Coordinates of C-alpha atoms and ligand atoms in Angstrom, one line a residue:
M1 CA 20.4 -3.0 -65.4
S2 CA 20.5 -6.8 -65.7
P3 CA 19.8 -9.0 -62.6
S4 CA 23.4 -10.2 -62.7
G5 CA 24.6 -6.5 -62.5
L6 CA 22.4 -6.0 -59.5
L7 CA 23.9 -9.0 -57.8
R8 CA 27.4 -7.9 -58.5
G9 CA 26.6 -4.5 -57.0
A10 CA 25.3 -6.1 -53.8
C11 CA 28.4 -8.2 -53.5
R12 CA 30.6 -5.1 -53.8
T13 CA 28.7 -3.3 -51.0
T14 CA 29.1 -6.3 -48.7
L15 CA 32.8 -6.4 -49.5
I16 CA 33.2 -2.7 -48.7
S17 CA 31.4 -3.1 -45.4
L18 CA 33.6 -6.0 -44.4
L19 CA 36.7 -4.0 -45.3
L20 CA 35.5 -1.1 -43.2
V21 CA 34.8 -3.3 -40.2
C22 CA 38.3 -4.9 -40.6
C23 CA 40.1 -1.5 -40.7
L24 CA 38.1 0.3 -38.1
L25 CA 37.8 -2.4 -35.4
P26 CA 41.2 -2.0 -33.7
P27 CA 40.8 1.6 -32.6
G28 CA 37.1 0.9 -31.7
A29 CA 38.2 -2.0 -29.6
Q30 CA 40.7 0.2 -27.9
G31 CA 37.8 2.8 -27.2
Q32 CA 35.8 0.1 -25.6
K33 CA 38.7 -0.9 -23.4
F34 CA 38.4 2.6 -21.7
P35 CA 34.8 2.9 -20.5
L36 CA 33.2 6.1 -19.4
R37 CA 32.3 6.5 -15.8
V38 CA 29.4 8.6 -14.3
E39 CA 29.7 9.7 -10.8
P40 CA 27.7 9.4 -8.6
Q41 CA 26.2 6.1 -9.8
N42 CA 22.4 5.9 -9.2
P43 CA 22.3 8.5 -6.5
V44 CA 19.3 9.1 -4.2
L45 CA 18.7 12.8 -3.7
P46 CA 16.4 15.0 -1.8
A47 CA 13.7 16.6 -4.0
G48 CA 14.6 20.1 -5.4
G49 CA 18.3 19.8 -4.7
S50 CA 21.3 20.2 -7.0
F51 CA 24.3 18.0 -7.4
L52 CA 27.5 17.5 -9.4
V53 CA 27.9 14.9 -12.1
N54 CA 31.4 13.9 -13.2
C55 CA 31.9 12.1 -16.5
S56 CA 35.4 10.6 -16.7
T57 CA 37.4 8.1 -18.6
D58 CA 40.9 6.6 -18.7
C59 CA 41.1 6.9 -22.5
P60 CA 44.4 8.6 -23.4
N61 CA 42.9 11.0 -26.0
P62 CA 39.2 11.4 -25.3
K63 CA 37.1 13.9 -27.2
L64 CA 33.8 15.6 -26.7
I65 CA 32.9 14.4 -23.2
T66 CA 29.4 15.7 -22.6
L67 CA 26.3 15.1 -20.5
E68 CA 22.8 14.5 -21.8
T69 CA 20.0 15.3 -19.3
S70 CA 16.5 16.8 -19.2
L71 CA 17.6 18.7 -16.1
P72 CA 19.1 22.2 -16.1
K73 CA 22.9 21.8 -16.3
K74 CA 25.9 24.0 -16.0
P75 CA 29.5 22.9 -16.8
V76 CA 31.7 23.4 -13.7
G77 CA 35.0 22.2 -14.9
N78 CA 36.9 19.7 -17.0
G79 CA 40.3 18.2 -17.3
L80 CA 42.1 15.4 -19.1
G81 CA 39.5 12.7 -19.4
W82 CA 36.8 14.3 -17.3
A83 CA 34.1 16.9 -17.4
A84 CA 31.9 17.9 -14.5
F85 CA 28.4 19.5 -14.5
Q86 CA 26.1 21.0 -11.9
L87 CA 22.5 19.8 -12.1
S88 CA 19.8 21.7 -10.4
S89 CA 16.0 21.5 -9.6
V90 CA 16.0 17.7 -9.3
T91 CA 12.3 17.1 -8.7
S92 CA 11.6 13.7 -10.1
D93 CA 13.4 10.5 -10.9
S94 CA 15.4 10.7 -14.1
Q95 CA 18.4 9.4 -16.0
V96 CA 21.6 11.2 -17.1
L97 CA 23.8 10.0 -19.9
C98 CA 27.5 10.7 -20.3
S99 CA 29.0 10.3 -23.8
G100 CA 32.3 10.9 -25.5
F101 CA 34.7 9.6 -28.1
C102 CA 37.8 7.5 -27.6
D103 CA 39.8 7.0 -30.8
G104 CA 36.7 7.9 -32.8
F105 CA 34.6 5.3 -31.0
Q106 CA 31.6 6.5 -29.0
M107 CA 31.6 5.7 -25.3
T108 CA 28.4 6.1 -23.2
A109 CA 27.4 5.5 -19.6
S110 CA 24.3 6.3 -17.6
S111 CA 23.2 6.9 -14.0
D112 CA 19.7 6.7 -12.6
I113 CA 18.7 9.5 -10.2
T114 CA 16.2 8.7 -7.5
V115 CA 14.5 11.6 -5.8
Y116 CA 13.2 11.2 -2.2
R117 CA 10.8 13.5 -0.5
F118 CA 9.0 13.4 2.9
P119 CA 5.2 13.2 2.9
E120 CA 3.6 16.6 2.9
R121 CA 0.7 15.5 5.1
V122 CA 0.2 12.6 7.5
E123 CA -3.2 12.7 9.1
L124 CA -5.3 10.4 11.2
A125 CA -9.0 10.9 10.5
P126 CA -11.1 12.2 13.4
L127 CA -12.3 9.6 15.9
P128 CA -15.9 9.3 17.0
R129 CA -16.8 11.7 19.8
W130 CA -17.6 8.7 22.0
Q131 CA -16.7 5.1 21.2
P132 CA -18.8 2.3 22.7
V133 CA -16.7 -0.3 24.4
G134 CA -17.0 -3.7 22.6
E135 CA -17.6 -2.1 19.2
N136 CA -15.2 -1.9 16.3
L137 CA -13.3 1.3 15.7
T138 CA -11.8 1.9 12.3
L139 CA -8.7 4.1 12.2
R140 CA -8.0 5.8 8.9
C141 CA -4.7 7.5 8.0
Q142 CA -4.1 9.6 4.9
V143 CA -0.7 10.3 3.5
A144 CA -0.1 12.8 0.8
G145 CA 3.2 12.9 -1.1
G146 CA 6.3 11.1 -0.1
A147 CA 8.8 9.3 -2.4
P148 CA 10.0 6.8 -3.4
R149 CA 6.8 5.0 -2.6
T150 CA 8.5 1.6 -2.7
N151 CA 10.3 2.6 0.5
L152 CA 7.4 4.3 2.2
T153 CA 5.4 2.5 4.9
V154 CA 2.4 3.7 7.0
V155 CA 2.2 2.6 10.6
L156 CA -0.9 3.0 12.7
L157 CA -0.3 3.3 16.4
R158 CA -2.1 3.2 19.8
G159 CA 0.4 5.0 22.0
E160 CA 3.6 3.5 20.9
E161 CA 2.1 0.1 20.1
E162 CA 2.0 -0.7 16.4
L163 CA -1.4 -1.8 15.3
S164 CA -0.7 -2.1 11.6
R165 CA 2.1 -1.5 9.1
Q166 CA 1.1 -1.1 5.5
P167 CA 2.8 0.1 2.3
A168 CA 1.7 3.5 1.1
V169 CA -0.4 3.0 -2.0
G170 CA -2.3 5.6 -4.0
E171 CA -2.3 9.4 -3.8
P172 CA -3.1 10.2 -1.2
A173 CA -2.3 6.9 0.3
E174 CA -4.8 5.5 2.8
A175 CA -4.2 3.0 5.5
T176 CA -6.9 1.6 7.7
V177 CA -7.1 -0.7 10.6
T178 CA -10.1 -1.9 12.7
V179 CA -9.6 -2.5 16.4
L180 CA -12.1 -3.6 19.0
A181 CA -12.4 -0.8 21.5
G182 CA -11.8 -1.9 25.0
R183 CA -12.3 -0.3 28.4
D184 CA -8.5 0.4 28.4
D185 CA -8.8 2.5 25.3
H186 CA -10.4 5.4 27.2
L187 CA -8.2 8.4 26.7
A188 CA -5.7 6.4 24.6
N189 CA -3.8 8.4 21.9
F190 CA -4.0 7.0 18.4
S191 CA -1.7 8.3 15.7
C192 CA -0.1 7.3 12.4
R193 CA 3.4 7.5 11.2
T194 CA 5.2 7.2 7.9
E195 CA 8.6 5.6 7.6
L196 CA 10.8 6.4 4.6
D197 CA 13.4 3.8 4.8
L198 CA 16.5 4.7 2.7
R199 CA 19.0 2.9 4.9
S200 CA 19.8 0.4 2.1
R201 CA 20.8 3.4 0.0
G202 CA 23.2 4.8 2.5
L203 CA 20.7 7.3 3.9
G204 CA 18.6 7.1 7.0
L205 CA 15.1 6.1 8.2
F206 CA 12.9 9.2 8.0
Q207 CA 9.8 9.3 10.1
N208 CA 6.8 11.7 10.0
S209 CA 3.9 11.5 12.4
S210 CA 0.4 12.7 12.4
A211 CA -1.1 14.7 15.3
P212 CA -2.4 12.2 17.9
R213 CA -6.1 11.8 18.5
Q214 CA -7.4 10.9 21.9
L215 CA -10.3 8.4 22.2
R216 CA -13.1 8.5 24.7
T217 CA -14.9 5.3 25.3
F218 CA -18.0 4.5 27.2
G219 CA -19.3 1.1 28.3
F220 CA -22.9 0.0 29.0
W221 CA -22.5 -3.7 29.5
G222 CA -25.3 -4.1 27.2
P223 CA -28.0 -3.1 27.7
I224 CA -29.0 -6.7 28.0
L225 CA -32.5 -7.3 26.9
N226 CA -34.0 -10.7 27.8
L227 CA -37.1 -12.7 27.3
S228 CA -38.0 -15.4 29.8
E229 CA -39.0 -17.4 26.7
S230 CA -38.1 -16.4 23.2
S231 CA -40.8 -18.8 21.9
A232 CA -43.8 -18.8 24.2
S233 CA -47.0 -20.8 24.0
E234 CA -50.1 -18.8 23.7
G235 CA -51.5 -18.1 27.2
T236 CA -48.2 -18.4 29.1
K237 CA -46.5 -15.7 31.1
V238 CA -43.5 -13.9 29.5
T239 CA -41.1 -11.7 31.3
V240 CA -39.1 -9.1 29.5
T241 CA -36.1 -7.8 31.3
C242 CA -33.7 -5.0 30.4
A243 CA -30.6 -4.3 32.4
A244 CA -27.4 -2.3 32.1
G245 CA -24.5 -1.2 34.2
A246 CA -24.5 1.0 37.2
R247 CA -25.5 4.6 36.5
V248 CA -27.2 3.6 33.3
Q249 CA -30.9 4.4 33.0
V250 CA -32.9 1.9 31.0
T251 CA -36.3 2.4 29.4
L252 CA -38.1 -0.7 28.3
D253 CA -40.8 -0.1 25.6
G254 CA -41.1 3.5 26.8
V255 CA -41.4 2.6 30.5
P256 CA -38.3 3.8 32.5
A257 CA -36.7 1.7 35.3
A258 CA -37.2 3.0 38.8
A259 CA -33.7 4.4 39.0
P260 CA -30.4 4.4 37.2
G261 CA -28.7 1.1 37.5
Q262 CA -32.0 -0.7 38.1
P263 CA -33.4 -3.2 35.5
A264 CA -36.7 -2.5 33.8
Q265 CA -39.2 -5.3 33.6
L266 CA -42.4 -6.1 31.8
Q267 CA -44.8 -9.1 32.1
L268 CA -47.4 -10.2 29.7
I269 CA -49.6 -13.2 28.9
A270 CA -48.7 -14.2 25.4
T271 CA -51.4 -13.9 22.9
E272 CA -51.5 -14.5 19.2
R273 CA -51.2 -10.8 18.6
D274 CA -47.8 -10.8 20.5
D275 CA -46.3 -13.0 17.9
R276 CA -43.4 -11.1 16.3
R277 CA -43.9 -8.3 18.7
N278 CA -40.7 -6.3 19.2
F279 CA -39.5 -5.0 22.6
S280 CA -36.9 -2.3 22.7
C281 CA -34.8 -1.1 25.5
N282 CA -33.1 2.3 25.4
A283 CA -30.1 2.8 27.8
T284 CA -28.9 6.3 28.5
L285 CA -25.8 7.3 30.4
E286 CA -24.5 10.8 31.2
V287 CA -20.8 11.3 30.8
D288 CA -19.1 14.7 30.9
R289 CA -22.5 16.4 30.7
E290 CA -23.2 14.5 27.5
I291 CA -26.1 12.0 27.2
L292 CA -25.1 8.9 25.5
H293 CA -27.7 6.3 24.5
R294 CA -27.9 3.0 23.0
N295 CA -30.8 0.7 22.2
R296 CA -31.5 -3.0 21.8
S297 CA -34.5 -4.8 20.6
V298 CA -35.7 -8.4 20.8
Q299 CA -38.6 -10.2 19.1
L300 CA -41.0 -12.5 20.8
R301 CA -42.5 -15.5 19.0
V302 CA -45.8 -16.8 20.3
L303 CA -46.8 -20.4 19.4
Y304 CA -50.5 -20.5 18.5
G305 CA -53.1 -21.9 16.1
P306 CA -53.8 -23.3 13.6
K307 CA -56.7 -21.0 12.7
I308 CA -58.7 -20.2 9.6
D309 CA -60.4 -16.8 9.4
Q310 CA -63.9 -17.3 8.2
A311 CA -63.5 -14.0 6.3
K312 CA -60.5 -15.3 4.5
C313 CA -62.2 -18.6 3.4
P314 CA -65.7 -18.2 1.7
Q315 CA -67.9 -21.0 2.8
R316 CA -70.3 -21.0 -0.2
L317 CA -69.0 -21.1 -3.7
T318 CA -71.0 -21.2 -6.9
W319 CA -69.0 -21.8 -10.1
K320 CA -69.7 -22.9 -13.6
D321 CA -68.7 -26.1 -15.1
R322 CA -65.3 -26.1 -16.9
T323 CA -64.2 -22.7 -15.7
T324 CA -60.9 -21.9 -14.0
N325 CA -61.2 -20.7 -10.4
V326 CA -59.2 -20.3 -7.3
L327 CA -60.3 -21.6 -3.9
R328 CA -59.1 -18.8 -1.6
C329 CA -58.6 -20.0 1.9
Q330 CA -56.0 -18.9 4.4
A331 CA -54.8 -20.4 7.6
R332 CA -52.5 -18.9 10.2
G333 CA -50.5 -20.0 13.2
N334 CA -47.1 -20.4 14.5
P335 CA -45.6 -22.7 13.4
D336 CA -47.2 -22.2 9.9
P337 CA -50.0 -24.7 9.5
E338 CA -50.6 -26.8 6.4
L339 CA -54.0 -26.4 4.7
H340 CA -55.8 -29.0 2.7
C341 CA -59.4 -29.2 1.4
F342 CA -61.0 -32.7 0.8
Q343 CA -64.4 -33.5 -0.7
E344 CA -66.5 -35.3 1.7
G345 CA -67.3 -38.8 0.5
S346 CA -64.9 -39.0 -2.4
R347 CA -61.9 -37.7 -0.3
N348 CA -60.7 -36.0 -3.5
E349 CA -58.5 -33.0 -2.8
V350 CA -58.9 -29.6 -4.4
P351 CA -56.0 -27.2 -4.6
V352 CA -56.0 -24.2 -2.3
G353 CA -54.8 -20.8 -3.6
I354 CA -53.9 -22.0 -7.1
P355 CA -56.1 -21.9 -10.2
F356 CA -57.8 -25.1 -11.3
T357 CA -60.6 -26.1 -13.7
V358 CA -63.8 -27.2 -12.0
M359 CA -66.1 -29.9 -13.3
L360 CA -69.5 -31.0 -12.3
N361 CA -68.1 -33.7 -10.0
Y362 CA -66.5 -30.9 -7.9
S363 CA -69.9 -30.0 -6.5
G364 CA -70.1 -31.0 -2.9
T365 CA -69.1 -30.3 0.7
Y366 CA -65.4 -29.9 1.5
S367 CA -63.5 -30.1 4.7
C368 CA -60.7 -27.5 4.7
R369 CA -58.3 -28.5 7.4
A370 CA -55.3 -26.5 8.8
V371 CA -52.9 -28.7 10.6
S372 CA -49.7 -27.8 12.7
S373 CA -47.9 -29.3 15.6
R374 CA -50.3 -27.3 17.8
G375 CA -53.5 -29.0 16.5
T376 CA -56.1 -28.9 13.8
Y377 CA -58.8 -26.5 12.7
T378 CA -61.5 -27.3 10.2
V379 CA -63.8 -25.2 8.1
T380 CA -66.6 -26.6 5.8
V381 CA -66.9 -25.2 2.3
V382 CA -69.8 -26.0 0.0
M383 CA -69.1 -25.8 -3.6
N384 CA -71.8 -25.8 -6.2
V385 CA -70.8 -26.3 -9.8
Q386 CA -73.5 -25.6 -12.4
G387 CA -73.7 -27.1 -15.8
R388 CA -73.0 -24.8 -18.6
N389 CA -76.5 -25.2 -20.3
A390 CA -78.4 -25.0 -17.0
R391 CA -79.8 -21.6 -17.9
A392 CA -80.8 -22.7 -21.4
V393 CA -82.6 -25.7 -20.0
T394 CA -84.4 -23.5 -17.5
I395 CA -85.6 -21.1 -20.2
V396 CA -86.8 -24.0 -22.4
M397 CA -88.6 -25.5 -19.4
V398 CA -90.3 -22.2 -18.6
V399 CA -91.3 -21.7 -22.2
L400 CA -92.6 -25.3 -22.4
V401 CA -94.6 -25.0 -19.2
T402 CA -96.1 -21.6 -20.3
L403 CA -96.9 -23.1 -23.7
G404 CA -98.6 -26.1 -22.1
L405 CA -100.6 -23.9 -19.8
V406 CA -101.7 -21.7 -22.6
T407 CA -102.7 -24.7 -24.7
T408 CA -104.6 -26.3 -21.9
T409 CA -106.4 -23.1 -21.1
A410 CA -107.4 -22.5 -24.7
A411 CA -108.6 -26.1 -24.9
L412 CA -110.7 -25.9 -21.7
V413 CA -112.2 -22.5 -22.7
Y414 CA -113.2 -24.1 -26.0
V415 CA -114.7 -27.2 -24.3
F416 CA -116.5 -25.0 -21.7
G417 CA -118.0 -22.8 -24.4
L418 CA -119.3 -25.9 -26.3
Q419 CA -120.9 -27.3 -23.2
K420 CA -122.7 -24.0 -22.5
R421 CA -124.2 -24.0 -25.9
S422 CA -125.4 -27.6 -25.4
D423 CA -127.0 -26.7 -22.1
I424 CA -129.0 -24.0 -23.8
Y425 CA -130.0 -26.4 -26.5
Q426 CA -131.0 -29.1 -24.0
V427 CA -133.0 -26.6 -21.8
N428 CA -134.8 -25.6 -24.9
Q429 CA -135.6 -29.2 -25.4
G430 CA -137.1 -29.3 -21.8
S431 CA -134.6 -32.0 -20.7
T432 CA -133.2 -31.8 -17.1
W433 CA -131.1 -35.0 -16.8
L434 CA -127.7 -33.5 -17.9
P435 CA -126.8 -30.6 -15.6
L436 CA -124.0 -32.4 -13.7
T437 CA -121.8 -33.1 -16.8
S438 CA -122.2 -29.5 -17.8
R439 CA -120.5 -28.3 -14.6
Q440 CA -117.3 -30.3 -14.9
P441 CA -115.6 -27.9 -17.4
E442 CA -116.5 -25.0 -15.1
E443 CA -114.5 -26.5 -12.3
A444 CA -111.5 -27.3 -14.6
V445 CA -111.3 -23.7 -15.7
G446 CA -111.4 -22.5 -12.1
E447 CA -108.3 -24.8 -11.4
G448 CA -106.3 -23.7 -14.5
P449 CA -104.5 -20.6 -13.3
S450 CA -103.7 -21.9 -9.8
Ligands
NAG501 C1 36.1 14.1 -11.9 O1 36.7 12.8 -11.9 C2 38.1 12.8 -12.2 C3 38.6 11.4 -12.3 O2 38.2 10.7 -11.2 C4 38.9 13.7 -11.2 O3 40.2 13.7 -11.5 C5 38.3 15.0 -11.1 O4 38.9 15.8 -10.1 C6 36.8 15.0 -10.9 N1 36.3 16.4 -11.0 C7 35.5 16.9 -10.1 C8 35.0 18.3 -10.3 O5 35.1 16.2 -9.1
NAG502 C1 -14.8 -6.3 14.4 O1 -14.2 -6.5 13.2 C2 -13.7 -7.8 12.9 C3 -13.0 -7.8 11.6 O2 -12.2 -6.8 11.5 C4 -14.8 -8.8 13.0 O3 -14.3 -10.1 12.8 C5 -15.6 -8.7 14.3 O4 -16.7 -9.5 14.3 C6 -16.0 -7.3 14.5 N1 -16.6 -7.2 15.9 C7 -17.6 -6.5 16.2 C8 -18.1 -6.5 17.6 O5 -18.3 -5.9 15.3
NAG503 C1 13.6 0.7 -1.3 O1 13.3 0.6 -2.7 C2 14.2 -0.1 -3.4 C3 13.8 0.0 -4.9 O2 12.5 -0.4 -5.0 C4 14.3 -1.5 -3.0 O3 15.3 -2.2 -3.7 C5 14.7 -1.5 -1.5 O4 14.7 -2.8 -1.0 C6 13.8 -0.7 -0.7 N1 14.3 -0.6 0.7 C7 13.5 -0.7 1.7 C8 14.2 -0.7 3.0 O5 12.3 -0.9 1.6
NAG504 C1 -2.5 11.2 25.4 O1 -2.1 12.5 25.1 C2 -2.5 13.5 26.1 C3 -2.0 14.8 25.6 O2 -1.0 14.7 24.6 C4 -1.9 13.1 27.4 O3 -2.3 14.0 28.4 C5 -2.3 11.7 27.8 O4 -1.7 11.3 29.0 C6 -2.0 10.7 26.7 N1 -2.7 9.5 27.0 C7 -2.0 8.3 27.2 C8 -2.8 7.1 27.5 O5 -0.8 8.3 27.1
NAG505 C1 9.1 14.7 8.1 O1 10.3 14.2 8.7 C2 11.5 14.8 8.4 C3 12.6 14.1 9.1 O2 12.3 12.8 9.3 C4 11.5 16.3 8.6 O3 12.7 16.8 8.2 C5 10.3 16.9 7.9 O4 10.2 18.2 8.2 C6 9.0 16.2 8.3 N1 7.9 16.7 7.5 C7 6.9 17.2 8.0 C8 5.8 17.7 7.0 O5 6.7 17.2 9.2
NAG506 C1 -30.4 -12.7 30.3 O1 -30.1 -14.1 29.9 C2 -28.9 -14.5 30.2 C3 -28.7 -15.9 29.6 O2 -29.9 -16.4 29.1 C4 -28.7 -14.6 31.7 O3 -27.4 -15.0 32.0 C5 -28.9 -13.2 32.3 O4 -28.9 -13.3 33.7 C6 -30.2 -12.7 31.9 N1 -30.3 -11.3 32.3 C7 -31.4 -10.8 32.7 C8 -31.3 -9.4 33.1 O5 -32.4 -11.4 32.9
NAG507 C1 -39.6 -6.1 14.6 O1 -38.2 -5.8 14.2 C2 -37.8 -6.5 13.0 C3 -36.4 -6.1 12.8 O2 -35.7 -5.6 13.9 C4 -38.7 -6.0 11.9 O3 -38.3 -6.7 10.7 C5 -40.2 -6.4 12.2 O4 -41.0 -5.9 11.2 C6 -40.6 -5.8 13.5 N1 -41.9 -6.3 13.9 C7 -42.9 -5.5 14.2 C8 -44.1 -6.1 14.5 O5 -42.7 -4.2 14.2
NAG508 C1 -33.2 6.9 23.9 O1 -33.2 7.9 24.8 C2 -32.5 9.1 24.4 C3 -32.4 10.0 25.6 O2 -33.6 10.0 26.3 C4 -33.3 9.7 23.3 O3 -32.6 10.8 22.8 C5 -33.3 8.6 22.2 O4 -34.1 9.1 21.1 C6 -34.0 7.3 22.6 N1 -33.8 6.4 21.6 C7 -34.8 5.5 21.3 C8 -34.5 4.6 20.2 O5 -35.8 5.5 21.9
NAG509 C1 -31.6 2.4 18.0 O1 -31.2 3.7 17.8 C2 -30.6 4.0 16.5 C3 -30.1 5.4 16.5 O2 -29.9 5.9 17.8 C4 -31.6 3.7 15.5 O3 -31.0 3.9 14.2 C5 -32.1 2.3 15.6 O4 -33.1 2.1 14.6 C6 -32.7 2.0 16.9 N1 -33.1 0.7 17.1 C7 -34.1 0.3 17.7 C8 -34.4 -1.1 17.7 O5 -34.9 1.1 18.2
NAG510 C1 -63.6 -35.1 -10.9 O1 -63.3 -36.1 -11.9 C2 -62.0 -36.0 -12.4 C3 -61.9 -37.1 -13.5 O2 -63.0 -36.9 -14.4 C4 -61.0 -36.3 -11.3 O3 -59.7 -36.2 -11.9 C5 -61.2 -35.3 -10.2 O4 -60.3 -35.7 -9.2 C6 -62.6 -35.3 -9.7 N1 -62.7 -34.3 -8.8 C7 -63.4 -34.3 -7.7 C8 -63.3 -33.2 -6.8 O5 -64.1 -35.3 -7.5

């Protein structure tokens, strides 16, 4: 087939389509003039129920009016321009579609079905057995089921007072609110309620409530644990006091107060060891044959120092030239002292606690000084830096001295021996005027080893 042939074919198809549209439009337009109705329109129904759907039209000669739905349906009647169906087991939201023909033109119409159901469970989580007054209490409500969720609200209540109102979100939905428990909350009833508001859909406001839970509160007024000074100077007197309300027995650091309702007290002269010492107070109260207790703790700070522990700061150090070393020295005190070590004379500083390379000029005496607002404490450190070849020099020196001694000794022994031989010779000659010179080497030999 030639391309022109193809083109001609395409033109013919278009022409036929146009003709079809021209000839069929009038009856179709007429069909559209008579819409299909679905009744009820967008109904809201209780879950599991059944209802009647009526598809109707004013078309004079309608055909094949039917209902499309995923729900079980049963035709219950029809007449001119209508057909009715019974739908059952409506458990979830769905859509139904009516369709039919009017003058050969299809008509359709739909209706959205919304299902509502009450929550299966509305429950307030258990409350603590005893709630301390002045502490936060968290109420937690769980809601299982309930639809449509967009119209479901959770309300948390104290008696009839609304504490919070929240949309139900999640399955199960959880709503929480935190309230500060007060003295008035003792024996108050807390509960939670759901509200399914379908008033805008022509239905009512449906409420479901949880079982109420009664709160029991207890108050201690504390216990209040006090220090006469939270930061005491070393050597000063500190008083620790613990007090609580009437009927409350307090125990301070294990020592009980004389009687319930009485404060417990403790006195001490602050020493360095008391810095950061914790004092704890345990308050107990008997309510309804139940012992309730609560504790508090407080920390004492003692101002002292500065001090340097001799054990934590070696006073004699021997290091080799050009090696890396750390000068370990620690100071303590409150407030924390600053520690610096300076070479006496040069006033050059050496780092403390961090590695550094020593050189011969580091040899010397150092003043390590801890300074804080409470004074100064000094420790003297002697640092001895040895040259790298010191050992080699010592060995050479020893060898040289030994060699020297051996040589001298050998030389003297030789000279002495020569002199002895001369003596004999001279004696044989009968001469007596040389004995003093012959003694000199003898004395030298005697001195040699000393
Ligand atoms: C359905 O609707 C038509 C038209 O409104 C009405 O004549 C007919 O009685 C209805 N059928 C039922 C079963 O309600
Ligand atoms: C109680 O909770 C609120 C926040 O919900 C918080 O601001 C407050 O500090 C809490 N109070 C106590 C005593 O814990
Ligand atoms: C119920 O939900 C519908 C659909 O989301 C919404 O249009 C309507 O405002 C809601 N009514 C109430 C009272 O919340
Ligand atoms: C709470 O409920 C109990 C029993 O239902 C009732 O005896 C009590 O009076 C209620 N408390 C308050 C503060 O209403
Ligand atoms: C919830 O409340 C409705 C009426 O508001 C009631 O018919 C239904 O039984 C209640 N559901 C439960 C689980 O209590
Ligand atoms: C604890 O300290 C507060 C304030 O510093 C003071 O009002 C109170 O009387 C003290 N309580 C005791 C038991 O010392
Ligand atoms: C005191 O208590 C604090 C925290 O409460 C703790 O960090 C500290 O280690 C305690 N101090 C002593 C000396 O036990
Ligand atoms: C406080 O006292 C109660 C009752 O004597 C005891 O059970 C509890 O262990 C104590 N708590 C502390 C922290 O000492
Ligand atoms: C107070 O008691 C509670 C438990 O009763 C415990 O967890 C806490 O560590 C105690 N605190 C002090 C400071 O003793
Ligand atoms: C040693 O000498 C070097 C320079 O050669 C100098 O940087 C250093 O501060 C000196 N150290 C001491 C402790 O004298």
